[in-house]
Tab-separated table of C-alpha atoms and ligand atoms in Angstrom:
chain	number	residue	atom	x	y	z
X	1	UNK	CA	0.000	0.000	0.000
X	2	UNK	CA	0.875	3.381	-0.778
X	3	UNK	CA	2.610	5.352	2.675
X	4	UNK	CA	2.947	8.971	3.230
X	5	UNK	CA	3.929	10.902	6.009
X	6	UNK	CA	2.654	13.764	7.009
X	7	UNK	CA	3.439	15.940	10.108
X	8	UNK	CA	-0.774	17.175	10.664
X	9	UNK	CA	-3.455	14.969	8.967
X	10	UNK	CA	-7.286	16.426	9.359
X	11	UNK	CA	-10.079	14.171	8.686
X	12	UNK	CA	-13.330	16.074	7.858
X	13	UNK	CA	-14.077	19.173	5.657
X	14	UNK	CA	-17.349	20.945	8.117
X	15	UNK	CA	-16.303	24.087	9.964
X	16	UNK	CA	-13.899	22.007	12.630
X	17	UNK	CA	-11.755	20.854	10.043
X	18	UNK	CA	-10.813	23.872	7.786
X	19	UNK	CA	-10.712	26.224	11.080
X	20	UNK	CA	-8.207	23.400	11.802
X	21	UNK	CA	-6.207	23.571	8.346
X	22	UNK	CA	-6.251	27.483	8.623
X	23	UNK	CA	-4.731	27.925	11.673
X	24	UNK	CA	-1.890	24.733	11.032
X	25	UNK	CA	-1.355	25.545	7.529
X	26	UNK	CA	-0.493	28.988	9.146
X	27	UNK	CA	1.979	27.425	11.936
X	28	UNK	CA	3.636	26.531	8.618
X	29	UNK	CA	2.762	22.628	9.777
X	30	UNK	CA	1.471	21.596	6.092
X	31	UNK	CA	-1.691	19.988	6.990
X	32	UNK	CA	-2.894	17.411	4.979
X	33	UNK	CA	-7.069	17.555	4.811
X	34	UNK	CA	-9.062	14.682	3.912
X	35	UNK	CA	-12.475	16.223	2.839
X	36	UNK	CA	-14.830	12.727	3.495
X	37	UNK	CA	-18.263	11.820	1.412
X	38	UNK	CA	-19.480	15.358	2.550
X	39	UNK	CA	-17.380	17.577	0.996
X	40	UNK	CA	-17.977	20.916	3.312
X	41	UNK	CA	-20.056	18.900	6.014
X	42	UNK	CA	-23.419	19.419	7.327
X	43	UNK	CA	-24.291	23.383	5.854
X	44	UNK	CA	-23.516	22.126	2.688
X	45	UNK	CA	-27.132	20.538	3.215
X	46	UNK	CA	-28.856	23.660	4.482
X	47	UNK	CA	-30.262	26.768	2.769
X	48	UNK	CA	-29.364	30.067	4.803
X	49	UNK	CA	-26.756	30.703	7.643
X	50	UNK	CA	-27.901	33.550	10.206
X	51	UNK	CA	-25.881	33.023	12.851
X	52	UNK	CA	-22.268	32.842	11.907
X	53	UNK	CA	-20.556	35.740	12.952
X	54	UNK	CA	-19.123	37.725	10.098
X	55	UNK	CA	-22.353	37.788	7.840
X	56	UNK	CA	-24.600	40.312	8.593
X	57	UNK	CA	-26.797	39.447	5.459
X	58	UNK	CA	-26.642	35.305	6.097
X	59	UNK	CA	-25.032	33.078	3.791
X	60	UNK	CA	-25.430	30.363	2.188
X	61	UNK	CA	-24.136	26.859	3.824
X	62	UNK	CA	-22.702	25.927	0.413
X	63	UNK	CA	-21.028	29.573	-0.414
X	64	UNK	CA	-19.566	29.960	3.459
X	65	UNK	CA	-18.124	26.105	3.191
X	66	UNK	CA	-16.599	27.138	0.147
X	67	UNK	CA	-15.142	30.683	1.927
X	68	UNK	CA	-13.694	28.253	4.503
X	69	UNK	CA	-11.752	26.100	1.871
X	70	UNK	CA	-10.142	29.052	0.121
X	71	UNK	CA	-8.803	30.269	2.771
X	72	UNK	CA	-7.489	26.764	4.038
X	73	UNK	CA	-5.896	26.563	0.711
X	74	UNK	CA	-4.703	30.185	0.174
X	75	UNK	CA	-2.614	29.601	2.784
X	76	UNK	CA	-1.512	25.689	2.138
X	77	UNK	CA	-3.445	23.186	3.340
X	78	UNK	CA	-3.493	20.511	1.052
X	79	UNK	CA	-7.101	19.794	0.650
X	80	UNK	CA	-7.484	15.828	-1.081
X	81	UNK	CA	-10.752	13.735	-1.593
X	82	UNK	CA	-10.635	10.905	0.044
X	83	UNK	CA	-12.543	9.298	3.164
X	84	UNK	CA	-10.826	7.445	6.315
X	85	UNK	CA	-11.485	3.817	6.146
X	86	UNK	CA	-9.262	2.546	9.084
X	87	UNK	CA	-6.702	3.565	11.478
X	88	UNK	CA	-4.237	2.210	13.719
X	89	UNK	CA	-3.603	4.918	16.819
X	90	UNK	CA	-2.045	1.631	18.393
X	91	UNK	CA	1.790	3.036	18.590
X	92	UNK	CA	4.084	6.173	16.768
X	93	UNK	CA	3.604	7.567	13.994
X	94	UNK	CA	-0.382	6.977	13.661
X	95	UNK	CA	-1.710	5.401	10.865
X	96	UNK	CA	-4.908	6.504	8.993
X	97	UNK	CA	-5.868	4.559	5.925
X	98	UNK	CA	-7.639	6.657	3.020
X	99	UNK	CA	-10.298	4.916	0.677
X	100	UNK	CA	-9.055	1.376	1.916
X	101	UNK	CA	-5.967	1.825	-0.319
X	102	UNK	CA	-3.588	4.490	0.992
X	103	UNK	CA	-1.919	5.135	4.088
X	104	UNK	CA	-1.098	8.282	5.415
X	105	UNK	CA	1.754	8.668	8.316
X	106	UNK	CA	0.550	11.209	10.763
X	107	UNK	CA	2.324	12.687	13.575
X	108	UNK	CA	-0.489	14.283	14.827
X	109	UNK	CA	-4.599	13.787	13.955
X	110	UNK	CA	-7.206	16.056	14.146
X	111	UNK	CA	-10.739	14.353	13.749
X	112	UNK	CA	-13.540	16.373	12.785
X	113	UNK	CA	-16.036	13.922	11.404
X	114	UNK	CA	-18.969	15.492	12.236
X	115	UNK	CA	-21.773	14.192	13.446
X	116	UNK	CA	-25.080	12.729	11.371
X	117	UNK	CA	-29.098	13.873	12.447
X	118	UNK	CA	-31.007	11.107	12.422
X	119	UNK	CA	-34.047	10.786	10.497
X	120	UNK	CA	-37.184	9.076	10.823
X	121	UNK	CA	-36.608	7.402	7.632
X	122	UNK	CA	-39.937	8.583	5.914
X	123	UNK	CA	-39.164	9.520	1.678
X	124	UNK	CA	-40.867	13.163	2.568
X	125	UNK	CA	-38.423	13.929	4.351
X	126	UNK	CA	-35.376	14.905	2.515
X	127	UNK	CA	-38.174	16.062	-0.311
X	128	UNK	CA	-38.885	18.731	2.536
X	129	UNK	CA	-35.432	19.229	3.719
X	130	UNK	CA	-34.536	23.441	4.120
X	131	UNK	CA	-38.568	23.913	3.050
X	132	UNK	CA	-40.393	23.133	6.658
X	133	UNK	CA	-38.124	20.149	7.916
X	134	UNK	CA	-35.193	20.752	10.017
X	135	UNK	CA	-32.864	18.668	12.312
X	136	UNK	CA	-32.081	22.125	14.277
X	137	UNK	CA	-34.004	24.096	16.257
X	138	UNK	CA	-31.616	26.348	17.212
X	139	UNK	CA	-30.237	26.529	13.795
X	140	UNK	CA	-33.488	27.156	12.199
X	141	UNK	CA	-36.139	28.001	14.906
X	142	UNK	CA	-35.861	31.157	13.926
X	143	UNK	CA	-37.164	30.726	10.640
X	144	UNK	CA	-40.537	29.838	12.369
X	145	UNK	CA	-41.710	32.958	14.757
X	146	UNK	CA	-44.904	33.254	15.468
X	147	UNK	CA	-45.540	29.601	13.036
X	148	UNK	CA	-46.821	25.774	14.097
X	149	UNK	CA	-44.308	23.730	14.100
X	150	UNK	CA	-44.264	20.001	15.030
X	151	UNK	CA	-40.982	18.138	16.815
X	152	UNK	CA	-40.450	14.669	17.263
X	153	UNK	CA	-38.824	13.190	19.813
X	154	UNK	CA	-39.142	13.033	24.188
X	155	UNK	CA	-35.732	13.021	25.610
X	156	UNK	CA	-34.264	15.633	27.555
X	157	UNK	CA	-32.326	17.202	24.092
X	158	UNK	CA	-36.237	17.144	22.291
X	159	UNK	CA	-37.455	18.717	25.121
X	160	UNK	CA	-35.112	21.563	25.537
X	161	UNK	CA	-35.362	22.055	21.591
X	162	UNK	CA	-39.423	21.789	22.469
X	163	UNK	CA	-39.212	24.959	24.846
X	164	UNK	CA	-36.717	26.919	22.744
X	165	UNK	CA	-39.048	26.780	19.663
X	166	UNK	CA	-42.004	27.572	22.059
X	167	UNK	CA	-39.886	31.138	22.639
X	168	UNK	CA	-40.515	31.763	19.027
X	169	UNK	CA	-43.169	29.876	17.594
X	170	UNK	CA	-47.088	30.409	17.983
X	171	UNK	CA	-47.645	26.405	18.776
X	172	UNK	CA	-45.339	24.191	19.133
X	173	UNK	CA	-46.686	20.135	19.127
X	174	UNK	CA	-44.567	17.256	20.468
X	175	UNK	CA	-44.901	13.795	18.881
X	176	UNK	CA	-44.300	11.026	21.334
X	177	UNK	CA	-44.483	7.133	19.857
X	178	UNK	CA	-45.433	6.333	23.331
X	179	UNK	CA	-47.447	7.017	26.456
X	180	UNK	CA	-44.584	9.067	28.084
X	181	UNK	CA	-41.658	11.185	27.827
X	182	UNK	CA	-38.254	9.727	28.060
X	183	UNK	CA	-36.308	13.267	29.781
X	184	UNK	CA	-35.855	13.888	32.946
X	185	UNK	CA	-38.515	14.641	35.666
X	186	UNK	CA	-37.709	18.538	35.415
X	187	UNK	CA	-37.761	18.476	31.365
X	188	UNK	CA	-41.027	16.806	31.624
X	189	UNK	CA	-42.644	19.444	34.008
X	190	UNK	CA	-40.992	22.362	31.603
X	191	UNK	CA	-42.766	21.470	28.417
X	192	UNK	CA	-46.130	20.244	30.479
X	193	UNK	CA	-46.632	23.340	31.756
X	194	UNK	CA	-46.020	25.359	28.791
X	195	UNK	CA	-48.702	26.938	27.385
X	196	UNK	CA	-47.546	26.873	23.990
X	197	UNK	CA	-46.384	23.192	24.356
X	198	UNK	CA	-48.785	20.141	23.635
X	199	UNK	CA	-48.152	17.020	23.581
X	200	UNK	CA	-49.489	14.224	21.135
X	201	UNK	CA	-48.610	10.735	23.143
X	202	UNK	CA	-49.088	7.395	21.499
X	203	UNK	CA	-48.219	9.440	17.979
X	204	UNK	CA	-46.339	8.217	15.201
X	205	UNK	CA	-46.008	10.455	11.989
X	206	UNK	CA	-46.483	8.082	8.552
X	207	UNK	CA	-45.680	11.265	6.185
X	208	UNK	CA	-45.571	14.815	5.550
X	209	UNK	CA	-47.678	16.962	3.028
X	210	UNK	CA	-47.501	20.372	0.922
X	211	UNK	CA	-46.699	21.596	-2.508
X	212	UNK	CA	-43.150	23.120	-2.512
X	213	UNK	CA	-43.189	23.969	1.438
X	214	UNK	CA	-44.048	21.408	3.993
X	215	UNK	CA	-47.529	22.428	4.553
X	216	UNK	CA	-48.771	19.279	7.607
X	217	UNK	CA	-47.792	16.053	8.708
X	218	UNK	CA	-49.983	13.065	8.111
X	219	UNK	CA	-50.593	11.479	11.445
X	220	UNK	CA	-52.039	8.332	13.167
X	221	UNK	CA	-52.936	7.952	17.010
X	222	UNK	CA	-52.535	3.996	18.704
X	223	UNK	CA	-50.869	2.750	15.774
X	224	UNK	CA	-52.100	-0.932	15.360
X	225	UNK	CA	-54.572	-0.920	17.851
X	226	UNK	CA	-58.342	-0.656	17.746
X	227	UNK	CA	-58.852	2.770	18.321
X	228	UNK	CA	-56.305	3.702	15.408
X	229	UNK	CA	-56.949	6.668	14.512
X	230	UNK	CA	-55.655	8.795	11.434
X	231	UNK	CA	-55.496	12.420	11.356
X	232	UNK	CA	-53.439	15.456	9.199
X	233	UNK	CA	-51.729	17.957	11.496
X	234	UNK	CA	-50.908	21.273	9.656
X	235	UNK	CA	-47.428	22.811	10.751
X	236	UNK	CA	-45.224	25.077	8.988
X	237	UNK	CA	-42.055	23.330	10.215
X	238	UNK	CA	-41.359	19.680	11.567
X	239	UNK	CA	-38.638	19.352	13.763
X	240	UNK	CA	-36.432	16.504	14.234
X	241	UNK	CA	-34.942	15.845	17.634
X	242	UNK	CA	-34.229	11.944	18.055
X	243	UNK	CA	-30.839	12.303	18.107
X	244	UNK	CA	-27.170	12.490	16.117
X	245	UNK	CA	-25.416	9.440	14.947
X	246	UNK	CA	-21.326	10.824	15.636
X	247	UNK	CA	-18.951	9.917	13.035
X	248	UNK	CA	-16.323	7.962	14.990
X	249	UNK	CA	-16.910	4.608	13.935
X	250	UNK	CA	-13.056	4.442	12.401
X	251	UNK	CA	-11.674	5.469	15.553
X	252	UNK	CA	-13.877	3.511	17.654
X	253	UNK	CA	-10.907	0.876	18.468
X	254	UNK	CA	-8.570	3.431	19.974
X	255	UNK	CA	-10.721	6.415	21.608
X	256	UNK	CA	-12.785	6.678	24.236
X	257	UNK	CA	-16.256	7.060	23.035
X	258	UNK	CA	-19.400	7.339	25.363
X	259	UNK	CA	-22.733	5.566	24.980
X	260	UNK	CA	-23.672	7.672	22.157
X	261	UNK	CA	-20.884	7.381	20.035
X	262	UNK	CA	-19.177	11.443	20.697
X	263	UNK	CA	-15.229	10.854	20.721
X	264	UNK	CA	-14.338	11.375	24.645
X	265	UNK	CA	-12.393	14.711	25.009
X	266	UNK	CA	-10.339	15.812	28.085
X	267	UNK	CA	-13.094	18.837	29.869
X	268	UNK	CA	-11.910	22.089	28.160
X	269	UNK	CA	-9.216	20.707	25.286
X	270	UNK	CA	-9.620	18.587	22.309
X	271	UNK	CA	-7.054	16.194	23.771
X	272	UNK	CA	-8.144	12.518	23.476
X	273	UNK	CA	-6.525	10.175	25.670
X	274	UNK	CA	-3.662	9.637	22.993
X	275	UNK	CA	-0.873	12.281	23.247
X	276	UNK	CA	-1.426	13.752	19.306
X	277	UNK	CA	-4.546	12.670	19.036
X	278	UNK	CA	-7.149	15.290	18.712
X	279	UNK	CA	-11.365	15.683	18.072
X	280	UNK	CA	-12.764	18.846	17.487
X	281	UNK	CA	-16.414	19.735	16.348
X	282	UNK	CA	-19.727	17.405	15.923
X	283	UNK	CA	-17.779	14.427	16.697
X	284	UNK	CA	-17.113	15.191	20.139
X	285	UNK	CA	-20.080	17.458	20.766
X	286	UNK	CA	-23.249	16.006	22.447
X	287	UNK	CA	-24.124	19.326	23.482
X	288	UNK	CA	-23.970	22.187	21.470
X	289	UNK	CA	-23.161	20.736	17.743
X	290	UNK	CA	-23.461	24.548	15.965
X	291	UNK	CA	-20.991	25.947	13.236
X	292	UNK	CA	-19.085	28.395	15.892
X	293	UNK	CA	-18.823	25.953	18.287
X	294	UNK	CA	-17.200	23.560	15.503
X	295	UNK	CA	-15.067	26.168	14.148
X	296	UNK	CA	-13.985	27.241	17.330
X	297	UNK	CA	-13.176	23.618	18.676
X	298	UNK	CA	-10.935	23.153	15.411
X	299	UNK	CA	-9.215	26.610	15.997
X	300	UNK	CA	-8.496	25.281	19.403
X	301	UNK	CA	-7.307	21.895	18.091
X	302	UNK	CA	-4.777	23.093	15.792
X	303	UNK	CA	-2.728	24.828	18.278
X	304	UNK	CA	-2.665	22.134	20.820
X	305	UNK	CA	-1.215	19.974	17.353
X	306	UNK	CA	1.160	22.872	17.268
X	307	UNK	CA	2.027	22.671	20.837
X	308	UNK	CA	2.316	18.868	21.075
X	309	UNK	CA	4.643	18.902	18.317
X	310	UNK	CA	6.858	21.619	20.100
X	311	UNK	CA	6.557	19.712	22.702
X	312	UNK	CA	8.409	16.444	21.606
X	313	UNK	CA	10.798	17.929	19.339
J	1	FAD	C1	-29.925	20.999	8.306
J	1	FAD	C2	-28.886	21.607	9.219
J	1	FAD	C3	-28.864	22.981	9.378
J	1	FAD	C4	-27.919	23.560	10.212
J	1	FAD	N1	-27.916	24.916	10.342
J	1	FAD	C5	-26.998	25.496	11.145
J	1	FAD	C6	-26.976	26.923	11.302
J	1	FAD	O1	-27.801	27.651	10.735
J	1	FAD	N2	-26.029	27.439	12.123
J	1	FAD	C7	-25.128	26.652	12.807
J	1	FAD	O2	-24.277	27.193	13.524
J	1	FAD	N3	-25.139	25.318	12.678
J	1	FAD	C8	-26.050	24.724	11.879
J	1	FAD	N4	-26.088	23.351	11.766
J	1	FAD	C9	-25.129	22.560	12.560
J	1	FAD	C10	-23.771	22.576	11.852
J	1	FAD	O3	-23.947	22.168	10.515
J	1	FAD	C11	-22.794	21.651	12.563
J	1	FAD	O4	-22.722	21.974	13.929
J	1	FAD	C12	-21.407	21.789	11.947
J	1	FAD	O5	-21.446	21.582	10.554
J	1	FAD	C13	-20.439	20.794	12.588
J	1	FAD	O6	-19.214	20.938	11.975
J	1	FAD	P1	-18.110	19.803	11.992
J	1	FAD	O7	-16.927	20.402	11.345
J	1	FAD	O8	-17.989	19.233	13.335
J	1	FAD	O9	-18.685	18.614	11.104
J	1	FAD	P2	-19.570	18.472	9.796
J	1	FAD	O10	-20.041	19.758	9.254
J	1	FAD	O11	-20.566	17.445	10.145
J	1	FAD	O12	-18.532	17.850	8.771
J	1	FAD	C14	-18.018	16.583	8.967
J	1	FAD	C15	-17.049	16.299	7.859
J	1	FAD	O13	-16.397	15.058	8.127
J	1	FAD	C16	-16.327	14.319	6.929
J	1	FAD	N5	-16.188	12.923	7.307
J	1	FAD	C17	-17.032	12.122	8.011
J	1	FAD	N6	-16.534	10.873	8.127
J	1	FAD	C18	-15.331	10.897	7.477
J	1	FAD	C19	-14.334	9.924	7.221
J	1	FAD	N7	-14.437	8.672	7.674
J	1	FAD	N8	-13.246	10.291	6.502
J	1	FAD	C20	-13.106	11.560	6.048
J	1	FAD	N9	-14.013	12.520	6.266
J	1	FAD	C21	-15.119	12.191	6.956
J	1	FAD	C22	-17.578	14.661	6.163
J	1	FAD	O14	-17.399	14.415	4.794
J	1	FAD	C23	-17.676	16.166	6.481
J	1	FAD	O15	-16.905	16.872	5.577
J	1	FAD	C24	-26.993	22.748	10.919
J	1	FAD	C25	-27.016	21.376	10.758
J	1	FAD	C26	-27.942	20.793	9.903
J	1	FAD	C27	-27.954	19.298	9.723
């Protein structure tokens, strides 16, 4: 197999990563950028940015990814296709192989894999995707002031997004497959007692409806049972909040990962518990998972690479 070594290798092309190649390709450390099967990560699948600092007007998730990438390049990251298929963090220099048939020789890593909203799995969905159907309520809640909107899901994360979307929509209904909420006691009490909040239990949504814009949500009530019951639910905007699937799978062998698959970080850094080793962004996010945060986490990750390497010479 191919080898190469490299002194900084980044895996991921979202906001973590190229924050990441800006700031080492500036410490003159020649990072090597591996851009994944999402080239630009997560905005490239979203219409407008508000709330990255810098555009006043918004952006577009496609035409800020892009701004990111030129300036990782103008200044010498070496951006490659390419997606990491294995790695072996086992022993000096670490190993990361690229599309199953190339390895690259890293002294240092920085992972910023991002992090993957999971869907209910209905076809409307992606059909509806930037046009009433979001996997962010703080991303997108915004769009929806004074609107219905709809969210699935009843853990404590679902709830939390349930009461920030109260804040600015009209109505705000909860879907809940069964005949209780999963959060905590004090989440539970939050949304209850909401007066914008209500919740549907013993809901499952079968599909969503409208012309170009999500328009309702087709609905059915004891699913299976014999008081069944179908029903359409009109909402402007259908919220997603079951949860993120992280990208660490690769790295799963070496890292510590907690129950939901974020890459372990030590409280404050994006040190993992491998000296060189570093995740930044989505990956090792459960809790705040925005652009800034991302960008800032891979900002942060590049100079502890840059330290680490000072470190050992
Ligand atoms: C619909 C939607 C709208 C959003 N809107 C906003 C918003 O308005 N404002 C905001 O701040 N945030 C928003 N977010 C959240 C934001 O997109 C994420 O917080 C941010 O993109 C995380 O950045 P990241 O760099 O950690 O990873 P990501 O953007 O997820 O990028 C991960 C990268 O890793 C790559 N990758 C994954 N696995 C591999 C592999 N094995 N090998 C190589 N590369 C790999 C992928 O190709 C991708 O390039 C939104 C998210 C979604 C889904």
């Amino acid at each position: 197999m191919e080898t190469e070594k490299i002194k900084c290798l980044i895996i991921g092309s979202g906001p973590a990563g190229y924050t990441a190649a800006i700031y080492t390709s500036r410490a003159n450390l020649s990072p090597v950028l591996y851009e994944g099967m999402q080239p630009g990560g997560q905005l490239t699948i979203t219409t407008e940015i508000e709330n990255f600092p810098g555009y006043p007007e918004g952006v577009t998730g496609f035409d800020m990814m892009e701004d990111l990438k030129k300036q990782a390049v103008k200044f010498g990251a070496d951006v490659r296709r390419g997606v990491a298929t294995a790695c072996d963090f086992s022993k000096k220099p670490y190993k990361v192989t690229i599309d199953s048939e190339k390895e690259i020789e890293a002294e240092t890593v920085i992972i910023s894999t991002g992090a993957t909203a999971k869907y209910l799995g209905l076809p409307d969905e992606h059909k509806y995707a930037g046009k009433g159907v979001s996997a962010c309520a703080t991303c997108d809640g915004f769009f929806y002031r004074k609107k219905t909107v709809a969210i699935v899901g009843g853990g404590d994360s679902a709830c939390e997004e349930a009461l920030y979307l109260a804040g600015l929509a009209n109505k705000v209904y909860m879907i809940i497959r069964k005949n209780c909420l999963r959060a905590s006691q004090i989440m539970q009490d939050r949304v209850m007692k909401h007066p914008k909040i209500e919740i549907l239990f013993n809901t499952n949504t079968l599909g969503l409806y409208g012309d170009e814009f999500l328009e309702g949500a087709h609905l059915v009530k004891f699913k299976g049972d014999v008081q069944e019951e179908k029903f359409d639910l009109p909402v402007d905007g259908f919220f997603l909040a079951i949860g993120h699937r992280p990208n660490s799978a690769v790295f799963e062998k070496y890292l510590e990962i907690d129950a939901n698959g974020y890459i372990k970080t030590q409280w404050g850094t994006t040190k993992t518990a491998i000296p060189g080793i570093f995740a930044a962004g989505d990956v090792a996010d459960p809790n705040y998972r925005q652009a800034i945060t991302a960008a800032g986490t891979g900002c942060i990750a590049a100079i502890e690479v840059e330290r680490y390497l000072n470190s050992i010479e």
